[in-house]
Amino acid sequence: MTNTLPNRSSTSSCNQTGSFLGEIDPAVSGVLKPVERHVAKGGTLFHDGDELTHLYEIATGMVKTSRLFADGRRQVIGFFTAGDFIGMPYAGFAAFSAEAVMETRLHCYPITQVAAAMTQSSALTKAILKALHDDAERHVDHVMSLGRRRPDERVASFLLKCCTKQHEITTSQRTPCVDLPMTRVDIADYLGLTQETVCRVLTRFKRTGIIHGKDSHKLTVNDLPSLQMVAELGACA
Amino acid sequence: MTNTLPNRSSTSSCNQTGSFLGEIDPAVSGVLKPVERHVAKGGTLFHDGDELTHLYEIATGMVKTSRLFADGRRQVIGFFTAGDFIGMPYAGFAAFSAEAVMETRLHCYPITQVAAAMTQSSALTKAILKALHDDAERHVDHVMSLGRRRPDERVASFLLKCCTKQHEITTSQRTPCVDLPMTRVDIADYLGLTQETVCRVLTRFKRTGIIHGKDSHKLTVNDLPSLQMVAELGACA
DNA sequence: CGGTATTTTGACAAGAATCAAGTAGTGTGG
DNA sequence: CCACACTACTTGATTCTTGTCAAAATACCG
């Protein structure tokens, strides 16, 4: 299903190891026994076409999902961080690969157990349904980005999305800091651009003072309103 | 959820009026009472932001879903035909508009009824989950088209998708006929191209003999293998 | 410290969007 | 049934953006 389960109210993204699925409903806490797994930077959770045996919850780190074309072109489908879920609620075969962007720890739930637990807990079923629905919305946002937006707008809204994911409420931070542990190529393959174009856009944002780069993987947003404007209207001051 | 419910085994897309959800499980057939609705060509099922009160099953016709940007750019999210479902399994607000491409008849299920029926029928729940999952896969395919593919490839795979949807198994037809009731602008807005580019690609396909146009909304695929090759590799003979 | 991978910048060319004009199709009212 | 108006589709010429190719600078790792 490849998504974030909803209503994690207070935990935010700072949570460490709690296994969410088992906590959702006392009725299933005894049934769902996550297996812990550790994946090194660049390691693979599963490949496109593999049989999907587990539902993965990310405890720490970051995972990217992607699919390849015959000629080597690659499309990154999504980036997932602590609290996000990757996998299908059904036995089936993966439609994409999943790799760790950085050192990552996972809770792995055998899908057979999840399926069984769902029959006993309507709360779990609802959570999964909601997660699938949120997943669809994320995909629609991605389609919106790729279909009709210029590079500036794509990069700007990508940065904003990273922002809001890292600090639950962006507006509370005047100059939020953004972590970008993935490579420029990853970002480019996510946004349907080349790494050169991503670079150039970021450089332009730096020149106009919208962002400031501590290093290439840690940015500070100096002018959030401008970034939001670029994301929506494409005008780069 | 915006999708096709699975396992419609023998009915194919030729089905006329059967209301699928009520047939899925005897336990819910008494609960789910679809309301019939008729929408004229160009008419609106709901607007972006409207509260979603129903799950819509398309009986006949075609519906397109889309979202607008502030500056008028439009992204078409999907096209839906007989047997497809549009709507959310939860009360909520629409993230896109839905309009009839041609005269369309619908079965409308109040989502409260669907939610209630789901608690009584695990078969229905499973069907909805599967539908959501298929929906996600469709979105991922769309992302793949938009992110890294050239206009030729986008149009070719769009035509192929229309083909397979219209004749369950494309391979059985040597020269399948494709209906394109939507406008060129609709196709362009779906594929993230301009209508001119869509036109030019279609013209090129005609010149190279891959397709033949009876009229602009009815095409014949003369060379299916070539079309498939273009869809995957971008090479236009 | 040396070697490799990643990021950044520049020059150039290909390709798609834009602008513009013309053609075909659709529907309406006389 | 035809003439008209309107929309949709097609084609062409031009512009501009972004991808491609190339190289330098920086960061990363053993």
XYZ file of C-alpha atoms in Angstrom, chain A:
237
model
C 0.000 0.000 0.000
C 2.970 2.234 0.324
C 1.765 4.828 2.717
C 1.593 6.493 6.077
C -0.975 5.171 8.463
C -3.124 7.998 9.746
C -3.881 9.528 13.124
C -0.532 9.073 14.692
C -1.490 12.101 16.689
C 1.289 12.984 19.057
C 4.131 10.800 17.902
C 5.180 12.926 14.891
C 8.205 11.782 12.993
C 10.421 11.718 16.033
C 9.069 8.371 17.205
C 11.688 5.743 17.631
C 10.624 2.136 17.673
C 6.950 1.744 18.592
C 5.269 -0.754 16.312
C 2.124 1.014 15.337
C -0.032 -1.745 13.936
C -0.036 -3.731 17.137
C -1.072 -0.687 19.107
C -4.015 0.207 17.014
C -6.341 -2.260 18.667
C -5.884 -4.460 21.732
C -7.556 -7.287 19.836
C -4.662 -7.644 17.454
C -1.686 -6.738 19.590
C -1.102 -10.381 20.372
C -1.390 -11.469 16.777
C 0.882 -8.962 15.064
C 4.512 -9.707 15.819
C 6.793 -7.505 13.749
C 10.197 -8.834 12.787
C 12.977 -6.285 13.069
C 15.191 -5.731 10.057
C 18.204 -3.597 9.380
C 19.101 -2.379 5.895
C 22.354 -0.605 5.109
C 22.538 2.485 2.924
C 21.913 1.416 -0.657
C 20.503 -1.936 0.458
C 17.368 -3.402 -1.036
C 14.131 -4.219 0.794
C 12.711 -5.992 -2.251
C 12.943 -5.865 -6.019
C 10.339 -5.093 -8.632
C 8.522 -8.351 -9.272
C 9.402 -10.004 -5.962
C 6.648 -11.686 -4.056
C 5.608 -9.376 -1.260
C 5.560 -11.272 1.987
C 5.662 -8.410 4.447
C 4.234 -5.050 5.243
C 7.128 -2.795 6.223
C 6.966 -0.017 8.755
C 9.940 2.288 8.752
C 11.321 2.827 12.238
C 14.271 5.032 11.342
C 15.963 6.036 8.109
C 14.566 6.527 4.630
C 13.442 4.261 1.801
C 12.862 5.115 -1.847
C 10.650 3.129 -4.201
C 11.307 3.095 -7.929
C 10.701 1.301 -11.190
C 13.031 0.907 -14.151
C 12.415 1.027 -17.881
C 14.039 -1.394 -20.262
C 16.491 1.287 -21.413
C 17.592 2.174 -17.904
C 15.496 5.242 -17.295
C 14.238 5.209 -13.762
C 11.188 6.663 -12.075
C 11.283 7.161 -8.334
C 7.761 6.614 -7.008
C 8.186 7.876 -3.488
C 10.339 8.544 -0.442
C 9.357 7.066 2.903
C 10.476 7.946 6.401
C 9.849 6.961 10.014
C 6.244 5.975 10.541
C 5.527 5.293 6.872
C 4.392 1.920 5.601
C 5.448 0.129 2.436
C 3.826 -2.983 1.069
C 0.492 -4.361 0.027
C -2.400 -5.465 2.157
C -2.575 -8.547 -0.065
C -0.228 -11.225 -1.073
C 1.057 -10.209 -4.435
C 4.074 -9.116 -6.389
C 5.854 -5.843 -6.010
C 5.283 -3.344 -8.775
C 8.479 -1.500 -7.850
C 11.762 -1.853 -6.011
C 12.418 -0.465 -2.549
C 15.914 0.606 -1.465
C 17.297 2.256 1.625
C 18.480 5.815 0.995
C 20.379 5.661 4.279
C 20.827 3.186 7.081
C 17.287 2.087 7.889
C 15.537 0.005 10.531
C 12.232 -1.670 9.755
C 9.385 -3.466 11.455
C 8.268 -6.251 9.150
C 4.752 -7.641 9.502
C 4.026 -10.859 7.610
C 1.078 -10.024 5.410
C -0.661 -13.230 6.362
C -0.699 -11.993 9.945
C -1.936 -8.574 8.888
C -4.729 -10.156 6.860
C -5.693 -12.333 9.796
C -5.619 -9.406 12.207
C -7.832 -7.384 9.888
C -10.633 -9.896 10.193
C -10.557 -9.418 13.944
C -10.161 -5.682 14.124
C -12.325 -3.258 12.230
C -10.125 -0.476 13.579
C -7.169 -2.012 11.788
C -9.201 -2.447 8.623
C -10.243 1.174 8.746
C -6.677 2.281 9.324
C -5.522 0.305 6.311
C -8.318 1.636 4.148
C -7.500 5.158 5.200
C -3.829 4.539 4.511
C -4.601 3.272 1.022
C -6.764 6.268 0.409
C -4.051 8.667 1.577
C -1.638 6.793 -0.641
C -3.870 7.444 -3.625
C -3.947 11.148 -2.786
C -0.182 11.215 -2.645
C -0.004 9.614 -6.055
C -2.457 12.148 -7.428
C -0.277 14.959 -6.084
C 2.692 13.342 -7.786
C 0.773 13.167 -11.062
C -0.100 16.839 -10.692
C 3.566 17.687 -10.215
C 4.747 15.704 -13.199
C 2.036 16.507 -15.665
C 1.819 20.239 -15.962
C 4.439 21.863 -13.786
C 7.690 23.543 -14.644
C 10.952 22.502 -12.973
C 10.839 25.438 -10.510
C 7.403 24.472 -9.335
C 8.273 20.790 -9.027
C 11.371 21.403 -6.944
C 9.638 24.020 -4.796
C 6.712 21.788 -3.955
C 9.074 18.898 -3.327
C 10.985 20.983 -0.781
C 7.722 22.089 0.816
C 6.569 18.504 1.096
C 9.842 17.554 2.767
C 9.417 20.507 5.114
C 5.917 19.636 6.227
C 6.880 16.032 6.667
C 9.823 16.895 8.874
C 8.161 19.581 11.002
C 4.547 18.590 11.382
C 3.364 22.171 11.103
C 5.593 24.202 8.848
C 4.079 27.508 9.758
C 5.419 27.243 13.268
C 8.991 27.413 11.943
C 9.992 30.709 10.397
C 13.021 29.260 8.657
C 12.624 25.504 8.584
C 15.566 23.244 7.922
C 15.162 20.497 5.336
C 17.032 17.215 5.216
C 17.586 15.782 1.758
C 19.455 12.522 2.360
C 18.698 11.274 -1.144
C 20.958 12.142 -4.083
C 20.198 14.769 -6.707
C 19.640 11.965 -9.188
C 17.011 10.476 -6.890
C 15.232 13.811 -6.653
C 15.477 14.242 -10.419
C 14.083 10.763 -11.047
C 11.259 11.509 -8.646
C 10.389 14.825 -10.301
C 10.875 13.698 -13.886
C 13.830 16.025 -14.438
C 17.575 15.622 -14.920
C 19.961 16.071 -12.041
C 21.417 19.097 -13.837
C 18.044 20.799 -13.925
C 17.421 20.077 -10.241
C 20.832 21.566 -9.462
C 20.208 24.661 -11.507
C 16.829 25.268 -9.886
C 18.315 24.908 -6.415
C 21.119 27.275 -7.351
C 18.558 29.796 -8.575
C 16.639 29.469 -5.309
C 19.871 30.124 -3.432
C 20.728 33.151 -5.559
C 17.292 34.682 -5.007
C 17.620 34.053 -1.281
C 14.705 31.656 -0.960
C 16.895 28.925 0.470
C 20.355 28.603 1.892
C 22.494 25.474 1.702
C 24.536 24.406 4.694
C 25.646 21.497 2.551
C 24.029 19.780 -0.389
C 21.907 17.548 1.843
C 20.830 20.133 4.401
C 18.968 23.232 3.316
C 17.407 26.107 5.212
C 14.291 27.779 3.876
C 14.722 31.512 4.395
C 11.647 32.666 2.554
C 8.815 30.217 2.988
C 6.109 32.424 1.395
C 8.186 32.828 -1.760
C 8.792 29.106 -1.919
C 5.075 28.488 -1.598
C 4.414 31.030 -4.315
C 6.881 29.393 -6.673
C 5.365 26.007 -5.922
C 1.924 27.183 -6.927
C 2.510 29.804 -9.576
C 5.951 29.078 -10.913
C 7.046 32.689 -10.595
C 10.558 32.808 -9.254
C 10.652 36.422 -7.995
